[in-house]
XYZ file of C-alpha atoms in Angstrom:
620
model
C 129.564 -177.259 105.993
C 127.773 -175.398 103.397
C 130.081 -172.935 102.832
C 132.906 -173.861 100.916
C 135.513 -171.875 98.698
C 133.530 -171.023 95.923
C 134.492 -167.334 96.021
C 135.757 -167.996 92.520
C 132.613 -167.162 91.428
C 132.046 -164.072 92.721
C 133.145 -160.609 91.858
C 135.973 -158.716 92.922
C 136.002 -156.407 95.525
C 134.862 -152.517 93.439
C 137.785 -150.278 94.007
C 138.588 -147.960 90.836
C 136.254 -145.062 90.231
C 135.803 -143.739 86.479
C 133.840 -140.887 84.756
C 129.947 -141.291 84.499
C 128.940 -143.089 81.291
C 127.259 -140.391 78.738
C 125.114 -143.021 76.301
C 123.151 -146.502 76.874
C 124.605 -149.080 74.865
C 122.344 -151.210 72.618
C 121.732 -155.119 73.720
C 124.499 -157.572 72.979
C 122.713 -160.774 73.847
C 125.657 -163.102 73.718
C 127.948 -160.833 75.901
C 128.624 -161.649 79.889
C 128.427 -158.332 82.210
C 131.195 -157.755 84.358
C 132.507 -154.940 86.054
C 135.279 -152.850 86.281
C 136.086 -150.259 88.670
C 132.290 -148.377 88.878
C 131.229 -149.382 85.737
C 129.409 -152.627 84.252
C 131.483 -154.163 80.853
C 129.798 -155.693 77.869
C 131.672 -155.791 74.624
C 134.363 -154.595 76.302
C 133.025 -151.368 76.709
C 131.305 -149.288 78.951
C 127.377 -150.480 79.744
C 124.553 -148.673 81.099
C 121.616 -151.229 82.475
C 118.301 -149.984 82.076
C 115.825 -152.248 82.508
C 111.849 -152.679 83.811
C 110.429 -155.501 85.831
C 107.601 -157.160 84.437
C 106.555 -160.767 86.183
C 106.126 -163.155 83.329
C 104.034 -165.846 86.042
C 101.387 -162.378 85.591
C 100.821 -161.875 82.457
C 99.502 -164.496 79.789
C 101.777 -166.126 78.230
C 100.201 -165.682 74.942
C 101.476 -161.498 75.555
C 104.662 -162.345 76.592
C 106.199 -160.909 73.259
C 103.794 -158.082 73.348
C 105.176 -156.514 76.648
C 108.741 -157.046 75.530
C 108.498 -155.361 72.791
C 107.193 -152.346 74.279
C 110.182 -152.958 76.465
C 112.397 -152.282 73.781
C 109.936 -149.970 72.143
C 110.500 -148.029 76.079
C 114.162 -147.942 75.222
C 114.867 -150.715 77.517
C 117.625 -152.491 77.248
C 116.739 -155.262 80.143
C 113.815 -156.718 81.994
C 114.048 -157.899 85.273
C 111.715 -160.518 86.795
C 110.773 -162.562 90.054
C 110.504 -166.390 89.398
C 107.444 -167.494 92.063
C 108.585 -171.118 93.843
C 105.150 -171.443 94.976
C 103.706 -170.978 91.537
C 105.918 -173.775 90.282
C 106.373 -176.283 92.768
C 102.670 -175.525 94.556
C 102.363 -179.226 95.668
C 106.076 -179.944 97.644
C 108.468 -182.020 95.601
C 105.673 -181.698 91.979
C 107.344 -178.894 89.623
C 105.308 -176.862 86.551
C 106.961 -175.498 84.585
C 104.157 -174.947 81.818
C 102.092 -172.281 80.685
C 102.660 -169.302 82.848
C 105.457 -171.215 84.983
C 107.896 -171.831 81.814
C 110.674 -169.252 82.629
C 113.211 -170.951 80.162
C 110.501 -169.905 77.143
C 110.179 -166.546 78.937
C 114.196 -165.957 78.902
C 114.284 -167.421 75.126
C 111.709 -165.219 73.914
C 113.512 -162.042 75.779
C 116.442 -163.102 73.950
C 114.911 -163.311 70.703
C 113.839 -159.818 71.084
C 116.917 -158.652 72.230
C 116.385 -157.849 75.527
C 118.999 -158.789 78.693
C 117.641 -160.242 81.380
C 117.974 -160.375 85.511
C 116.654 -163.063 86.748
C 115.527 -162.705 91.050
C 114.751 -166.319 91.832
C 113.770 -166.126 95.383
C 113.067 -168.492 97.366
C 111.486 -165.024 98.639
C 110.548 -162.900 96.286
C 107.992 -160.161 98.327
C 106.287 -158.756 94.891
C 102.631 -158.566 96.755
C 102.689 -162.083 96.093
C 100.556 -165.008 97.867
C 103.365 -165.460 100.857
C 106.468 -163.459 99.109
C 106.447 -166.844 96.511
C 106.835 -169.261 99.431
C 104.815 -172.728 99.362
C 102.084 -173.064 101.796
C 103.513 -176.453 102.606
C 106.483 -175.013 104.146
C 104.077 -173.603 107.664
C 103.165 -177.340 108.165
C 103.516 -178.258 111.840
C 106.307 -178.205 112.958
C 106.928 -174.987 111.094
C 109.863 -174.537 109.047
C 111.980 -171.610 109.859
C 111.718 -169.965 106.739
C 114.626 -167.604 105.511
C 116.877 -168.951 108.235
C 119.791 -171.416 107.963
C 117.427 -174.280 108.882
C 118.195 -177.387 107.231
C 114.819 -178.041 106.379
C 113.986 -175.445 104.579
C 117.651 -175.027 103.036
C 117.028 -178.580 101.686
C 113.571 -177.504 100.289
C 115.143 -174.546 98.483
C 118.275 -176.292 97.048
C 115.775 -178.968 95.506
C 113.938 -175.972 94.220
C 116.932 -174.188 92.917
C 118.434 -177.670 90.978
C 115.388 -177.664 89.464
C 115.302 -174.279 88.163
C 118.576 -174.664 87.115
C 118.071 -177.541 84.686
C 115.981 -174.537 83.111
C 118.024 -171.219 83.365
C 121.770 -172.449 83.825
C 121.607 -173.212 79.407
C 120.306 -169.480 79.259
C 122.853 -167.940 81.414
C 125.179 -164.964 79.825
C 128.295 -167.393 80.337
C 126.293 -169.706 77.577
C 125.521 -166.889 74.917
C 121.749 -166.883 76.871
C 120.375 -163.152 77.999
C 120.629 -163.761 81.883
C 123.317 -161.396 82.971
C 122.864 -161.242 86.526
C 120.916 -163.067 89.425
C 119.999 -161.564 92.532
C 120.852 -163.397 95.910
C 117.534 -163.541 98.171
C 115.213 -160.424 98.122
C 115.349 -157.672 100.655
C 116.585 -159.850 103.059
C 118.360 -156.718 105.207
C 114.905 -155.391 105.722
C 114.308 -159.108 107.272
C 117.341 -160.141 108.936
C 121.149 -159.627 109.220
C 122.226 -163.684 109.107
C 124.697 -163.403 106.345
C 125.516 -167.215 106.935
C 121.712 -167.539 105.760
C 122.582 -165.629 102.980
C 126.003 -167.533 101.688
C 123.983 -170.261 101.799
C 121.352 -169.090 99.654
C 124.467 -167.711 97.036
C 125.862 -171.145 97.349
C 122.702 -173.071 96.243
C 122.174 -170.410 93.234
C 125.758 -171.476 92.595
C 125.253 -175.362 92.671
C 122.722 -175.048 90.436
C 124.805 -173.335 87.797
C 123.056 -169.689 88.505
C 126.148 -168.021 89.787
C 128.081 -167.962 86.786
C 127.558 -164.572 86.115
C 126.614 -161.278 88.244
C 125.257 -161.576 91.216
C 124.022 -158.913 93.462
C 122.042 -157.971 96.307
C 119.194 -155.409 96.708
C 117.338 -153.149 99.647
C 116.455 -149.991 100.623
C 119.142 -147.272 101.919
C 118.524 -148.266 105.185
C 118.973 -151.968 105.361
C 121.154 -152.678 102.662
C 124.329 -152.812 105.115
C 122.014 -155.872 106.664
C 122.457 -158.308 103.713
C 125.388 -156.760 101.604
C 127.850 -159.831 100.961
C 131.770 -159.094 100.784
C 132.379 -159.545 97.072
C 128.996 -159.236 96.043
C 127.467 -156.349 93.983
C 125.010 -154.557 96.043
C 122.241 -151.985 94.318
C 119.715 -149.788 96.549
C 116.145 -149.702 96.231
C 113.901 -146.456 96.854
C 110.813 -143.957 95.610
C 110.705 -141.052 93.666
C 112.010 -138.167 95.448
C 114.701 -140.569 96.839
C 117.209 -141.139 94.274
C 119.880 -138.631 95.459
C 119.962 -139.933 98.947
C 119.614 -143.608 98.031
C 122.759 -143.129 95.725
C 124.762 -141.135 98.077
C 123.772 -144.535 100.795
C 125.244 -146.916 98.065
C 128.154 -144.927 97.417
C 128.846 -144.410 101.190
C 128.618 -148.351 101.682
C 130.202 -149.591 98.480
C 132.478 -146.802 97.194
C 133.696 -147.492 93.642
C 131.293 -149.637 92.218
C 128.906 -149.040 89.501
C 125.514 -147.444 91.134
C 122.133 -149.102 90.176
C 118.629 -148.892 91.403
C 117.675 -152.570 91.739
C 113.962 -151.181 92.237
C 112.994 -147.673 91.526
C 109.531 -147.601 92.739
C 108.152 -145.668 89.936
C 104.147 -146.598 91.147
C 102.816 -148.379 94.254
C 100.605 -151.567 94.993
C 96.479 -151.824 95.647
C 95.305 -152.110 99.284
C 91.762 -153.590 99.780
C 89.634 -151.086 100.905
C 92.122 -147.580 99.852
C 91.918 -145.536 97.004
C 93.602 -146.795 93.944
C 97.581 -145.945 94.226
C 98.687 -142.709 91.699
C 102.175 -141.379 91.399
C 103.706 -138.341 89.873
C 105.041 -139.374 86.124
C 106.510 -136.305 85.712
C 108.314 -136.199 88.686
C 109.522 -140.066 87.996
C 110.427 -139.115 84.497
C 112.638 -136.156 85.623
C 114.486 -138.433 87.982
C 115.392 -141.049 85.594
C 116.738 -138.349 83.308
C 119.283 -137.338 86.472
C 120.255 -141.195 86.763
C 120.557 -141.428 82.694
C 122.827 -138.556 82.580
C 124.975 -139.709 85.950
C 125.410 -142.653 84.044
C 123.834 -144.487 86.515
C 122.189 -147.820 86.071
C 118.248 -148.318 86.587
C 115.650 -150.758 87.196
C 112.013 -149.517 87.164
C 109.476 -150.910 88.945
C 107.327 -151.850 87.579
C 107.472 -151.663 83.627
C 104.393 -153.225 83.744
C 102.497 -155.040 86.774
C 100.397 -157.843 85.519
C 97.476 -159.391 87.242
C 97.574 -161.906 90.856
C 95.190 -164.268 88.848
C 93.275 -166.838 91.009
C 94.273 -166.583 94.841
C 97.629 -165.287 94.273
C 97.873 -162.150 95.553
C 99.774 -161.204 98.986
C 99.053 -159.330 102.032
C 100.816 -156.767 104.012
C 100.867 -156.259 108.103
C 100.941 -152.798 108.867
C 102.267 -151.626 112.507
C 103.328 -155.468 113.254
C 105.070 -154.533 116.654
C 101.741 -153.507 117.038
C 98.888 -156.026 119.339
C 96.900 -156.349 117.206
C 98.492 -155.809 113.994
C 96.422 -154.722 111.024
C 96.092 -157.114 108.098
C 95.324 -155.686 105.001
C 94.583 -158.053 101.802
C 95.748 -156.415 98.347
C 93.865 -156.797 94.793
C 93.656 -159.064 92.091
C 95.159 -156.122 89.959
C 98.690 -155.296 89.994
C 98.102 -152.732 87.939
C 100.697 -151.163 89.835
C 100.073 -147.247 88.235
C 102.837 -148.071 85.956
C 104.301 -147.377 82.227
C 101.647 -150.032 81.346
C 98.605 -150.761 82.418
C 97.193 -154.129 84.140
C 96.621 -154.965 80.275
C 99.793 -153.910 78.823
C 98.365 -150.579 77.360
C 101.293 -147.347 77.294
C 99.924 -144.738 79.894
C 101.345 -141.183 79.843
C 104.147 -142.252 82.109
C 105.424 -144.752 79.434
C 105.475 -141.746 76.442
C 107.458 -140.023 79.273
C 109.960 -142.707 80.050
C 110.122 -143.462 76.445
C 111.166 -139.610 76.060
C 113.945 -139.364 79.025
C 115.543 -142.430 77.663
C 116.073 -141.146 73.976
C 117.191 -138.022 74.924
C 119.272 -138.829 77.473
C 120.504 -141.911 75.350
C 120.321 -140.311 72.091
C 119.069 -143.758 70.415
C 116.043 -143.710 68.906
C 113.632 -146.673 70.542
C 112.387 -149.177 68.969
C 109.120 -149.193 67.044
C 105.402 -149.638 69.250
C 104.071 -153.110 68.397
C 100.571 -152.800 67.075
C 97.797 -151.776 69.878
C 95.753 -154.701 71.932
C 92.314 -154.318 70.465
C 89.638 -153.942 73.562
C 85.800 -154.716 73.739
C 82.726 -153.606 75.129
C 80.434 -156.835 75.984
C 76.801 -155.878 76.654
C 75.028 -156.808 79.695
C 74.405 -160.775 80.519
C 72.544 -162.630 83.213
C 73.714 -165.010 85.555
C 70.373 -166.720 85.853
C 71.402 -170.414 87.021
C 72.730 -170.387 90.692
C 73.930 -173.399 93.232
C 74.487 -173.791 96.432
C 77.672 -174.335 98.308
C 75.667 -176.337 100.864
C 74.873 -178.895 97.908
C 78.302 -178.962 96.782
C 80.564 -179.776 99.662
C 83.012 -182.336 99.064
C 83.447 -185.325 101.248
C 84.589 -184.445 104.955
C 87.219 -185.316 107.158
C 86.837 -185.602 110.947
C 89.091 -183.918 113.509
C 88.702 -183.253 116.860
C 90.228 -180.200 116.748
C 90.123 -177.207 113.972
C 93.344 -177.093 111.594
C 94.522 -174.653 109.292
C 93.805 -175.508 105.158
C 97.795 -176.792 104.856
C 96.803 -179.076 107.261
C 94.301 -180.565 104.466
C 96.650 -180.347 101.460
C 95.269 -177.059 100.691
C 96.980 -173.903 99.668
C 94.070 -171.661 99.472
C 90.691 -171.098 98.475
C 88.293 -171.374 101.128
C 87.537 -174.272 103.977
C 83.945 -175.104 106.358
C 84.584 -176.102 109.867
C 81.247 -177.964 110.854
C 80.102 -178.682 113.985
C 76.943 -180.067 115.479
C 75.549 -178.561 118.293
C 72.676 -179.288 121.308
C 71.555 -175.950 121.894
C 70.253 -174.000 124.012
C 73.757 -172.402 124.082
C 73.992 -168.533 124.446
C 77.392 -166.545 124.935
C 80.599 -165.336 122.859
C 82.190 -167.555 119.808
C 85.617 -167.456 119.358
C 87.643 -168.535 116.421
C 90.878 -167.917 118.078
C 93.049 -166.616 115.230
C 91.255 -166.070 111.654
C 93.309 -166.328 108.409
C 91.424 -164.496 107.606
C 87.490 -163.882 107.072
C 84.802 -165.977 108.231
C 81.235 -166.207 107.831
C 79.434 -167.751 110.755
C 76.161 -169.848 110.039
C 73.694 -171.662 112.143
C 71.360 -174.167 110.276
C 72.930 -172.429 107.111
C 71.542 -169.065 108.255
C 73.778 -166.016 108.316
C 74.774 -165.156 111.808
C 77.836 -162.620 111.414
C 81.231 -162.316 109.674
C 84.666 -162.016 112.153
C 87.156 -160.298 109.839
C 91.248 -160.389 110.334
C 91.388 -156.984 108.530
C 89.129 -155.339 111.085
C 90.603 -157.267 114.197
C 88.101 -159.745 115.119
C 87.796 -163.274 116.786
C 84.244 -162.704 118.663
C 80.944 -163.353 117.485
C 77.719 -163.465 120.109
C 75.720 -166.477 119.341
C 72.581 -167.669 120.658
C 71.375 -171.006 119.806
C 67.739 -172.280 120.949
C 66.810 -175.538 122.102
C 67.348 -178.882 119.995
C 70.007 -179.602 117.536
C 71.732 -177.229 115.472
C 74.557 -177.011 112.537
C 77.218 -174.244 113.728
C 79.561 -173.600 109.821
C 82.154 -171.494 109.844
C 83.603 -170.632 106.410
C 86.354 -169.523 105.988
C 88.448 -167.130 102.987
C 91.808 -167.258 102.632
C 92.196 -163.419 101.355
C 96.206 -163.820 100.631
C 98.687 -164.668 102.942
C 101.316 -162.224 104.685
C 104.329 -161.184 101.838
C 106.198 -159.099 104.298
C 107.688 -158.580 107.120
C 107.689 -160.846 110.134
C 104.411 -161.943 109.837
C 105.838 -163.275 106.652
C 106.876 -166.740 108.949
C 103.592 -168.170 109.861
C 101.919 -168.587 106.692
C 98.951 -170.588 107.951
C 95.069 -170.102 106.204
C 92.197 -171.033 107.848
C 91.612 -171.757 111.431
C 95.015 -171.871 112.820
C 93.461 -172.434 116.584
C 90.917 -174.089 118.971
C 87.464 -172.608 118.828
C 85.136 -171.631 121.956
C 81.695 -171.073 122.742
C 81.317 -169.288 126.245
C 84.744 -170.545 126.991
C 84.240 -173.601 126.493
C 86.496 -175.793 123.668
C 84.541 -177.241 120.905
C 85.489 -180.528 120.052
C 84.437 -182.964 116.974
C 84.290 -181.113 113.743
C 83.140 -182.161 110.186
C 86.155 -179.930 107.945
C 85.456 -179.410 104.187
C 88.080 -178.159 102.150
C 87.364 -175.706 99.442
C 90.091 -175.059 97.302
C 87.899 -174.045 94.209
C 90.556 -175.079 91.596
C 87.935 -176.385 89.262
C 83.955 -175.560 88.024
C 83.710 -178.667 86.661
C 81.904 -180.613 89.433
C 79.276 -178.040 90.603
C 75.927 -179.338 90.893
C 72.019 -178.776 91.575
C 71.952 -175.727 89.186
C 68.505 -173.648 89.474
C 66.901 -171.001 88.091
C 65.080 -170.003 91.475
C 67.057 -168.122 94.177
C 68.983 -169.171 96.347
C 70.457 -167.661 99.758
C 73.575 -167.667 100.930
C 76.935 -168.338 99.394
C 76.142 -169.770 95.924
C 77.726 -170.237 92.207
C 76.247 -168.365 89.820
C 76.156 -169.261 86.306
C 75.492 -167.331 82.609
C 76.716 -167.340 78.940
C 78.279 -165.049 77.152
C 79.290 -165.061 72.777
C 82.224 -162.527 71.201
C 82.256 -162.562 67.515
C 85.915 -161.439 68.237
C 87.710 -162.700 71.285
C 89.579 -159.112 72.215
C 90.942 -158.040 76.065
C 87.872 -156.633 78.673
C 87.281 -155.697 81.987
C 84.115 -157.552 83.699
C 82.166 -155.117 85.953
C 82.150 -157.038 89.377
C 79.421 -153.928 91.150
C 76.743 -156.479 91.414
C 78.744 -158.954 93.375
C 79.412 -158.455 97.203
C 82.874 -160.815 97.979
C 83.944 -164.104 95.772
C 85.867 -164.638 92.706
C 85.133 -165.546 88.946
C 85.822 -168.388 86.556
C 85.468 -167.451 83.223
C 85.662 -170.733 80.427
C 87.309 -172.236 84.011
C 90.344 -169.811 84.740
C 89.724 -167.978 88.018
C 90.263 -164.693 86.840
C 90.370 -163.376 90.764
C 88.856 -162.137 93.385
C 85.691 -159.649 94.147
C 85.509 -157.346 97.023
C 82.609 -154.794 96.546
C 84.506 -152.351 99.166
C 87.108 -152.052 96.389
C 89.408 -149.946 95.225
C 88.617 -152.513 92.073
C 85.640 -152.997 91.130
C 86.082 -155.027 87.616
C 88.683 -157.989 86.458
C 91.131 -158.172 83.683
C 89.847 -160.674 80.874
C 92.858 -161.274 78.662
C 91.857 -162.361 75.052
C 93.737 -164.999 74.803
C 91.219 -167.125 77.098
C 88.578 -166.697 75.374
C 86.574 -168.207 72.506
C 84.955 -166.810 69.454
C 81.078 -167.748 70.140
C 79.868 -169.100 73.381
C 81.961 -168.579 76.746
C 80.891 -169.032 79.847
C 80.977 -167.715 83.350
C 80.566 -168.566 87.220
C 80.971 -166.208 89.885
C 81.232 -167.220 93.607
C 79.466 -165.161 96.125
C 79.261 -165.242 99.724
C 76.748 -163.007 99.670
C 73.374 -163.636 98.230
C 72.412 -162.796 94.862
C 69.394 -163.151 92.329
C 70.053 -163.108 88.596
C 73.465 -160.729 88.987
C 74.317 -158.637 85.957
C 77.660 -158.154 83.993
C 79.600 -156.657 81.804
C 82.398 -156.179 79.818
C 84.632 -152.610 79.522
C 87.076 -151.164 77.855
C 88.401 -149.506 80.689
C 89.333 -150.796 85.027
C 86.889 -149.627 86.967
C 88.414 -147.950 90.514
C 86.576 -146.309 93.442
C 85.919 -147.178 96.929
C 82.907 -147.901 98.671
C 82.576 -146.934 102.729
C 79.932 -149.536 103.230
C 80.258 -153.050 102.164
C 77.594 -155.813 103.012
C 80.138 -158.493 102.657
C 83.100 -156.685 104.974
């Protein structure tokens, strides 16, 4: 069994109640938090958490320092951040934990700036994240139950966990490190109600030396009686508007222990296709100044959102008890209308925040770190394009359609090729989509079927003689909520039909697109259908920009060979986030992938996002 005595770890039941604290106390980095009665302890005294999320696995590493400063310069005393399994162990049993993935340099560097730290490890995190933070080699057949007690996935997260560990266990509170608390799971009530599931989750944070300090649980008003653990400290999550009720909930459930908003929505996420997400500062600002002066603890979400670089971001399925349920993809930017931008730039709601903090706090914040310089880059030309049909990898045979896992692929895209003796005429379907497909016959453009607007069904008539049927396939970010959340399959997850009939003997290609380097056959005539297209760029100074995407339809874009994300000319964004950092003084170069066809696209570089959304899209 599991679960064993370890309750030595955990806190005491919260019994004693005590007046609301008046004043947030500055950062002790070497002190443990504990709690007494319904406050949290540091020094021995009284302590007052308040604290922003900001996702280091978004945001260059080379600007980690730069956001938490303005953390501090916020009047933050805390950050709070997701750690992303899939990011780091992307391959099962291979763990990164360089560059973006290196959370112990994160936790240093927040330490060095005196900032505490909560650290929500997962294994699901949510965060509009590629599949919550889950690896796509856990919805291999047979599926693994994920977030359940089964032993199979248990044994995939403990191995995660030990090795996280080795990394955040030396920066823990109890060492003299800035972690002061971990969070147990994420949301889980709003999942399920298995608290066996959920000891065993605390007990593998535990083995791995992360439950030497605080540890806590966190949902919404509604489900936190789901997943709150006997012994453990339980916080509520909610929007603006909410706080009174969400407190009066946690209070109700846990009387006597301190109150905290684990999240406290203050901005919302980017749907494909919807108008860019706004939120009332004001009305946020005013409602951190009632939990400041209850003495109430905070977390705001987010301090600043960061960018779902490459294929990482998530999905959400709205109305899932509906048949069928509505997929709906979310952007490249997390932007996330929050204190700072996508590029870590104050907006009003920070200056506000900043204000409600000192005055309620009566410490004057820490100085602004100097501004990111920005830069306009005139218009270039993307004047060399190649085909995708001239650079498909090497195939492998099946007899039957698989999803991309299936391949050792995570995401990207994938061709399902299959020869055909026409004349054929009647209905193609692809079964279950994950989750947009372009349909070809002899490489000509016969229709799209799109998860997001409910299809499987394409008409096809094919003449006489033999014929090429491709289907390609996007993965446009798998599920990162909800039940959906368990089948985490990309690609064709079913047989395929053509008038009813099962189509047998396929050609599959997968397309992961994890490297530029290989692309061939270059021109400088056009080319239809989905190509690479290829220009130059030179920056005297390498300073942050915003690429206009309007002339593209649906892809994504390397620049110097980082996929900086994804394109979708319905929008809400229509640009992408360059951060500095990747860049070169002089010559840089670009490639954008397009499914649609384009001759001699145009771009270029602003000092500002560019948001709006258009009601026709020729690549929907």
């Amino acid at each position: 069994m599991r679960r064993i005595a370890f309750f030595c770890c955990l806190l005491t039941a919260l019994i004693a109640n005590a007046s609301p604290l008046l004043h947030a106390q500055a950062v002790a980095p070497n002190a443990v938090l504990t709690i007494k009665g319904n406050q949290f302890i540091r020094d021995g005294k009284p302590y007052q958490i308040l604290s922003g999320s900001i996702h280091f696995q978004r945001i260059p590493r080379a600007y980690w320092r730069d956001r938490l400063e303005k953390a501090r310069a916020m009047g933050l005393n805390t950050v709070t951040s997701y750690v992303f399994w899939n990011a780091i162990e992307a391959n099962r049993g291979q763990f990164d934990f360089s560059g973006r993935n290196d959370v112990a340099a994160f936790l240093r560097l927040a330490h060095q700036v005196g900032l505490n730290v909560i650290l929500r490890p997962g294994p699901y995190v949510c965060a509009e994240w590629d599949a919550g933070g889950l690896p796509a080699w856990l919805f291999e057949q047979p599926m693994v139950k994920v977030r359940t007690s089964d032993p199979r996935f248990l044994t995939a997260v403990d191995n995660y966990f030990q090795h996280l560990g080795r990394q955040v266990a030396p920066l823990m509170a109890s060492h003299g490190g800035p972690v002061i608390a971990v969070q147990i799971e994420n949301e889980y009530g709003a999942y399920g109600q298995d608290r066996d599931y959920l000891r065993d989750i605390q007990h593998g944070l535990t083995q791995a030396g992360l439950g030497a300090n605080l540890m806590f649980t966190s949902d919404g008003p509604q489900f936190m009686a789901n997943d709150a653990l006997d012994g453990v400290l339980a916080v509520v999550n909610f929007g603006p508007g909410d706080a009174q009720k969400a407190f009066a909930a946690l209070a109700r459930l846990r009387p006597g222990q301190p109150m905290m908003a684990g999240e406290y929505w203050a901005g919302w996420y980017d749907k494909v296709g919807e108008p860019h997400a706004h939120t009332d500062g004001k009305q946020e600002a005013g409602e951190l100044s009632w939990m400041l002066k209850k003495g109430y603890s905070f977390n705001i979400y987010m301090f600043e959102g960061g960018t779902n670089f490459g294929f990482t971001n998530g999905a959400n399925v709205t109305d899932p008890g509906k048949t069928p349920p509505h997929y709906v993809p979310l952007t490249t930017s997390y932007d996330y209308d929050a204190a700072l931008d996508e590029a870590g730039r104050p907006t009003p709601k920070f200056w506000a925040f900043r204000k409600a903090i000192a005055q309620a706090t009566h410490i004057t914040p820490a100085a602004m770190p100097a501004a990111t310089p920005f830069m306009a880059v005139p218009a270039f030309t993307l004047d060399e394009s190649a085909s995708l049909w001239d650079n498909l990898p090497a195939p492998v045979h099946a007899d039957l359609p698989a999803p991309m896992i299936h391949y050792g692929q995570n995401s990207g895209y994938i061709l399902y090729r299959k020869r055909l003796s026409g004349p054929l005429n009647g209905k193609l379907d692809l079964g279950s989509v994950r989750d947009y497909a372009v349909v070809y016959v002899d490489q000509q453009r016969r229709g799209t079927v799109d998860r997001q607007l409910h299809q499987s069904l394409l008409p096809l008539s094919i003449g006489a003689g033999e014929h090429t049927l491709d289907v390609l396939v996007e993965n446009s970010g798998s599920v990162n909520y909800g039940p959906h959340l368990a089948d985490g399959r990309a690609g064709l997850v079913g047989s395929v039909t053509l008038d009813g009939k099962t189509l047998h003997d396929w050609d599959v290609y997968p397309l992961p697109m994890q490297s530029a380097a290989a692309i061939h056959g270059w021109t400088r005539h056009p080319v239809d259908g989905p190509a690479f297209h290829r220009g130059s760029f030179a920056v005297k100074r390498a300073e942050d920009t915003f690429w206009s995407t309007t002339s593209f339809g649906r892809g994504f874009v390397w620049v110097n060979g980082r996929n900086l994300g994804r394109i979708w000319q319905v929008g809400p964004q229509q640009s992408l986030y360059q951060p500095a950092p990747w860049l070169q003084v002089g010559r840089n170069s670009m490639i954008v992938f397009d499914l649609t066809t384009r001759v001699s696209p145009s771009v270029t570089g602003l000092t500002h996002p560019i948001w709006a959304v258009k009601e026709s899209d020729a690549a929907h």
